[in-house]
PDB file of C-alpha atoms in Angstrom:
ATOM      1  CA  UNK S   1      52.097  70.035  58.988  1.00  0.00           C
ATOM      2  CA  UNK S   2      49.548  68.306  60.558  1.00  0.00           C
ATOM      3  CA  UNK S   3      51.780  67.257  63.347  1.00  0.00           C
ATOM      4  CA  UNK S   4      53.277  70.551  63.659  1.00  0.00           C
ATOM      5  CA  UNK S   5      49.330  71.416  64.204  1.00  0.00           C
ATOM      6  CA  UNK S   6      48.637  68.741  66.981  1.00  0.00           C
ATOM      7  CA  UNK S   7      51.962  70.772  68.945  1.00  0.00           C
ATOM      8  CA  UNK S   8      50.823  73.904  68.787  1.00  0.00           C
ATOM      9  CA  UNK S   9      47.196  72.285  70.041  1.00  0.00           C
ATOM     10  CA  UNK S  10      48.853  70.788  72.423  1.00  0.00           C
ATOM     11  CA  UNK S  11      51.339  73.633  73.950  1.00  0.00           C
ATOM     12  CA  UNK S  12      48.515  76.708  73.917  1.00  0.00           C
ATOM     13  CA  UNK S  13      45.807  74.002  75.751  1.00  0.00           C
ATOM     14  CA  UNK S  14      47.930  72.656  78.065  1.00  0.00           C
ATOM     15  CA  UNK S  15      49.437  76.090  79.158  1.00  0.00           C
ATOM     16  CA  UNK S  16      45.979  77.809  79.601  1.00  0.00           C
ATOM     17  CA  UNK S  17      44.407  75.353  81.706  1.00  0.00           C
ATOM     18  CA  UNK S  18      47.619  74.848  83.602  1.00  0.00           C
ATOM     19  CA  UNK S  19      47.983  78.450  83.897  1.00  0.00           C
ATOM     20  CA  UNK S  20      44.292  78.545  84.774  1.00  0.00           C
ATOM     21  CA  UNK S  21      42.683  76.070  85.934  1.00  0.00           C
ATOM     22  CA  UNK S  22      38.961  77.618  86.411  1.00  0.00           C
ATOM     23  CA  UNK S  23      39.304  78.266  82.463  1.00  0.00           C
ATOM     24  CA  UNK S  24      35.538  77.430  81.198  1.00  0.00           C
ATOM     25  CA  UNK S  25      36.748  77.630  77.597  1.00  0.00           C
ATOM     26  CA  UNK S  26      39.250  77.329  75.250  1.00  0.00           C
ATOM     27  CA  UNK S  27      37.877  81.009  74.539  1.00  0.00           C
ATOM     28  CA  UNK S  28      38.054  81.942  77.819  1.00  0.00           C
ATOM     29  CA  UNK S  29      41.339  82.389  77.397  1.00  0.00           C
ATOM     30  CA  UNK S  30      41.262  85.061  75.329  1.00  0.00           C
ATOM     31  CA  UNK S  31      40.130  87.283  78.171  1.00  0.00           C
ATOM     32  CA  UNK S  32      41.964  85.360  80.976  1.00  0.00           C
ATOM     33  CA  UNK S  33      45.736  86.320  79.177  1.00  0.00           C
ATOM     34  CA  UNK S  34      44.632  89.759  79.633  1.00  0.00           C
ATOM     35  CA  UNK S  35      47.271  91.910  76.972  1.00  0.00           C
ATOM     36  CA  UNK S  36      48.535  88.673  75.648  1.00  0.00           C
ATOM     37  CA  UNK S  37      44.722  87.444  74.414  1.00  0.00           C
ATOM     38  CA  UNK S  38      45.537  88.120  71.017  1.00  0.00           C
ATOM     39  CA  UNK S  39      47.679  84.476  71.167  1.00  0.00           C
ATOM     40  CA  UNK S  40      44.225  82.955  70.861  1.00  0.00           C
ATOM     41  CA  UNK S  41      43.479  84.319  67.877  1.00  0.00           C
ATOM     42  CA  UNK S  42      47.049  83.589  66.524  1.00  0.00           C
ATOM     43  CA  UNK S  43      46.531  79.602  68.012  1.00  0.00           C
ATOM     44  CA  UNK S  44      43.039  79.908  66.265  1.00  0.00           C
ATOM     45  CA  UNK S  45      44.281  81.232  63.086  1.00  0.00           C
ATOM     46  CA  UNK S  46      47.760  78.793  62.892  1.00  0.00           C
ATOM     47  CA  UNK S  47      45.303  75.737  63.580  1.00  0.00           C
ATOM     48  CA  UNK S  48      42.750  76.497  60.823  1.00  0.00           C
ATOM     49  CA  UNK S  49      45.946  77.466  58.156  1.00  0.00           C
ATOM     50  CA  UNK S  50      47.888  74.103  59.168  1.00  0.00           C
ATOM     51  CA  UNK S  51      44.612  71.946  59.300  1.00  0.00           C
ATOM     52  CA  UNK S  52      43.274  73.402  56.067  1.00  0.00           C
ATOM     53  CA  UNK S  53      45.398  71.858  53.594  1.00  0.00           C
ATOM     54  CA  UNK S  54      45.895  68.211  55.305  1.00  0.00           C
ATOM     55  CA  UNK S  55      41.624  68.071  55.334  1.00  0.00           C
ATOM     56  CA  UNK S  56      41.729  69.344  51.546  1.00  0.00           C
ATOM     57  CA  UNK S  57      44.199  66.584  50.322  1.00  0.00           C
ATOM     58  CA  UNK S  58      42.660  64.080  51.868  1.00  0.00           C
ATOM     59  CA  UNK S  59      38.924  64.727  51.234  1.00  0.00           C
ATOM     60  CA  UNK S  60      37.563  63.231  48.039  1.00  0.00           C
ATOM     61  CA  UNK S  61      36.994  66.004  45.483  1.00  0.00           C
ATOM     62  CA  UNK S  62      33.066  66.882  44.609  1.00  0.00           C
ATOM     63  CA  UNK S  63      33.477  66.892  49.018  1.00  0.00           C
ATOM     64  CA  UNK S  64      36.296  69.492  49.785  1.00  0.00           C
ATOM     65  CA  UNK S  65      33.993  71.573  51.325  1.00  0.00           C
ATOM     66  CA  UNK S  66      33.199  69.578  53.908  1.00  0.00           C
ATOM     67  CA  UNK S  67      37.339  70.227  54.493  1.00  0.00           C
ATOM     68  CA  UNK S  68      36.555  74.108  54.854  1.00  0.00           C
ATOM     69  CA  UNK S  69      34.094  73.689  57.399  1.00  0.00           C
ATOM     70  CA  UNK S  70      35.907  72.760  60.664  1.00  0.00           C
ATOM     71  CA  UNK S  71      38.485  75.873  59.335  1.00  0.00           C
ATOM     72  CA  UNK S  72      35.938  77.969  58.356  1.00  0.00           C
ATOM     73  CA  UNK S  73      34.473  77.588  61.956  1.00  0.00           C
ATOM     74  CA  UNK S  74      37.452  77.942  64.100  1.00  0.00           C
ATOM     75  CA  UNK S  75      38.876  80.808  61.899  1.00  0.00           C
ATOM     76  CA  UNK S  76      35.367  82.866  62.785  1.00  0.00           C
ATOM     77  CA  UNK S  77      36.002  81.662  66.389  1.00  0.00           C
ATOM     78  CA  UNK S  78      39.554  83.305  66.047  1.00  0.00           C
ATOM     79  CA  UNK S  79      38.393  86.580  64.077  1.00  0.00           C
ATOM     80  CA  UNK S  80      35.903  87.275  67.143  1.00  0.00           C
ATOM     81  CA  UNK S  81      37.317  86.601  70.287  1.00  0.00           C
ATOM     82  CA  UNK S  82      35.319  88.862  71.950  1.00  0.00           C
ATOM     83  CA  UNK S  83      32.736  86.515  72.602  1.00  0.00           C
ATOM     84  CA  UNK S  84      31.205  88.447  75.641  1.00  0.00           C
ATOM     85  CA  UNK S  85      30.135  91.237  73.715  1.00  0.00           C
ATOM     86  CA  UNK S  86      27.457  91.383  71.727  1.00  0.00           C
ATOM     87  CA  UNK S  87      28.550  92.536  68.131  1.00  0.00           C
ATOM     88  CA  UNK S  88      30.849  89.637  67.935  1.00  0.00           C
ATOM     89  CA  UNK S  89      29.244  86.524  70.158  1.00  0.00           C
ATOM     90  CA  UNK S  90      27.042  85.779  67.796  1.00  0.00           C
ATOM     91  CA  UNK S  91      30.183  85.085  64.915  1.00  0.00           C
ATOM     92  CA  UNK S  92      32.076  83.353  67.605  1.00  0.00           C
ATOM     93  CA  UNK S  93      29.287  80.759  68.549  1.00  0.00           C
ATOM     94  CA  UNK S  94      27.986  80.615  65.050  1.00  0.00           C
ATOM     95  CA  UNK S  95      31.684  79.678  64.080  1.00  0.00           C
ATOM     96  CA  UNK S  96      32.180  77.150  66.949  1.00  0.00           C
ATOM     97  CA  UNK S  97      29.336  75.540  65.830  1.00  0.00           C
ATOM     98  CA  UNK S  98      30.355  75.187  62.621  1.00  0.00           C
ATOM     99  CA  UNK S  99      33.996  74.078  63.359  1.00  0.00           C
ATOM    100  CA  UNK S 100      32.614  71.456  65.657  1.00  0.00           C
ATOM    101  CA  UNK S 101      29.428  70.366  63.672  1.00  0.00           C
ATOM    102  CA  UNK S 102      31.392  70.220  60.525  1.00  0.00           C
ATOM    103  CA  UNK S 103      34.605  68.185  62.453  1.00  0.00           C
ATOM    104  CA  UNK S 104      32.218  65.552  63.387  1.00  0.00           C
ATOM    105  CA  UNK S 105      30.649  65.885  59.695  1.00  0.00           C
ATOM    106  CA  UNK S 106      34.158  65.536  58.354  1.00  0.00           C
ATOM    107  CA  UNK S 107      35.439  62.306  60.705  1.00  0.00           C
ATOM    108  CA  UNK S 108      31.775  60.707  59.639  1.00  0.00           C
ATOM    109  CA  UNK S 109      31.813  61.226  56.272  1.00  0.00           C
ATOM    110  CA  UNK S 110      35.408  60.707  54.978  1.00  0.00           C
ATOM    111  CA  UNK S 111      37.154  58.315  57.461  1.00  0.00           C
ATOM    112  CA  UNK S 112      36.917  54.491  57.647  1.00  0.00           C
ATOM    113  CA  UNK S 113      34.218  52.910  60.393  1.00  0.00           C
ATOM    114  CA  UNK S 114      36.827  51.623  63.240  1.00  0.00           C
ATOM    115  CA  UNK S 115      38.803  55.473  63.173  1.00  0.00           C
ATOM    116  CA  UNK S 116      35.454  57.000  63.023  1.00  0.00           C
ATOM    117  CA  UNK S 117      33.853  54.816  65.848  1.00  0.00           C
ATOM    118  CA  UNK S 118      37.159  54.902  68.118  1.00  0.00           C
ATOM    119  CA  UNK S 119      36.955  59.049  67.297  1.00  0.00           C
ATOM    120  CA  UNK S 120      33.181  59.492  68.650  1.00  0.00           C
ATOM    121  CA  UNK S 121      34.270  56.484  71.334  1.00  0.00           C
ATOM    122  CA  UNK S 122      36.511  59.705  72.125  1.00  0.00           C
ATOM    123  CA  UNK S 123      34.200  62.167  71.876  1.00  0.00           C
ATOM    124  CA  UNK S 124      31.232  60.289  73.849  1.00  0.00           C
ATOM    125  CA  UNK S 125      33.924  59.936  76.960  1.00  0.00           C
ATOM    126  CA  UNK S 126      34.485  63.684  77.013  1.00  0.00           C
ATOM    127  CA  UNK S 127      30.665  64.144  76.601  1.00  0.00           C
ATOM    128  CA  UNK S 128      29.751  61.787  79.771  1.00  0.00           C
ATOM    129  CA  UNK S 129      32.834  63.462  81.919  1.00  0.00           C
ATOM    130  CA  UNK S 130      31.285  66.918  81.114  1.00  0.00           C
ATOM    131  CA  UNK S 131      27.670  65.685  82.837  1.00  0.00           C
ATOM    132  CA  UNK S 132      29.497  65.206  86.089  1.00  0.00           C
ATOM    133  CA  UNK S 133      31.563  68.915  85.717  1.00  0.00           C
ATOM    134  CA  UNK S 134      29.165  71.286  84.252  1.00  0.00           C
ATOM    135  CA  UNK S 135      31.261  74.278  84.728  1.00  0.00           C
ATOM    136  CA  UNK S 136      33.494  72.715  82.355  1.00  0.00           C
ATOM    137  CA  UNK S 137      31.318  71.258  79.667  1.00  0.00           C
ATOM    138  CA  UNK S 138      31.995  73.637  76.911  1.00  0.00           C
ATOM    139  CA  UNK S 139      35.657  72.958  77.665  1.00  0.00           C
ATOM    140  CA  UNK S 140      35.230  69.663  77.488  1.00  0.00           C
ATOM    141  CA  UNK S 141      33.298  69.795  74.217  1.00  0.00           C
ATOM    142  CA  UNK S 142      35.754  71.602  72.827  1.00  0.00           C
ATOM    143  CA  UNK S 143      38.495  68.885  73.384  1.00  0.00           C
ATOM    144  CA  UNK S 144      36.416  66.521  72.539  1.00  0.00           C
ATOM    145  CA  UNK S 145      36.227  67.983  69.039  1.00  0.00           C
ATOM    146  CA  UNK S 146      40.020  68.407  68.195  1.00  0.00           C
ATOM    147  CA  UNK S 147      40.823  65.209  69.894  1.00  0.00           C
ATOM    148  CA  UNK S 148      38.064  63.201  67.816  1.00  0.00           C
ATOM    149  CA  UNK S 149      39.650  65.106  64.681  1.00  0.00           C
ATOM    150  CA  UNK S 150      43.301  64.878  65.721  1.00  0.00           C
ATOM    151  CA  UNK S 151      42.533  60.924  66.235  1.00  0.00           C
ATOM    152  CA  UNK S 152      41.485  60.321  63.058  1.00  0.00           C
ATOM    153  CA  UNK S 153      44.213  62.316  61.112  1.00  0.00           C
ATOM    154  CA  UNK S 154      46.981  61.065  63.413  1.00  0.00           C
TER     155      UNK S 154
END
């Protein structure tokens, strides 16, 4: 599943910022495929389903929440992709907040020190690479965050 997960990560990011390049966001794309923007939501919603139950087996059990929250966060991100409008940008930033905040929470708290310190090694890179291209920073935080997770569960 998780695997399957990483694919599907894969396939939808590299097509939108292939397909466009000036993409600020993994959100962005939602408005940049135009009548096809609904496949973000479908990419959000597959991702949080196939991540959910890898993050729930392997959390310890008084801590499975801490499995729901990068879900939790990316599923609100998927359920409001209208992020440009105001009844729904506040759910979508609230819930990328969460998804990221609680992935970094998650690969903290419930992986061993060398996956955890290779995964923010990861994330740090992205981090420094988005202070010299500010117009993609959020992009760049945002694959910082799945490829700190998918690092640690791969």
């Amino acid at each position: 599943m998780i695997q399957i997960a990483f694919l599907i990560f894969i396939i939808y990011v590299g097509f939108i910022i292939t397909r466009y390049p000036h993409l600020e966001s993994i959100s962005g794309s939602f408005y940049e495929l135009k009548k096809w923007g609904r496949l973000f939501t479908l990419w959000a919603f597959a991702e949080m389903f196939l991540l959910a139950p890898y993050l729930l087996e392997v959390t310890p059990e008084p801590f499975k929440v801490f499995a729901f929250l990068p879900c939790l966060g990316l599923g609100f991100v998927g359920a409001a992709p209208f992020f440009k409008e105001v009844s729904q940008s506040k759910i979508h930033f609230i819930g990328a907040g969460i998804c990221l905040l609680g992935s970094l929470a998650w690969i903290i708290a419930f992986n061993p020190f060398v996956y955890t310190l290779i995964a923010l090694i990861i994330y740090d890179l992205f981090i420094i690479i988005s202070i010299f291209i500010p117009k993609k920073m959020v992009l760049l935080i945002e694959l910082a965050a799945f490829a700190s997770l998918f690092t640690v569960i791969l």
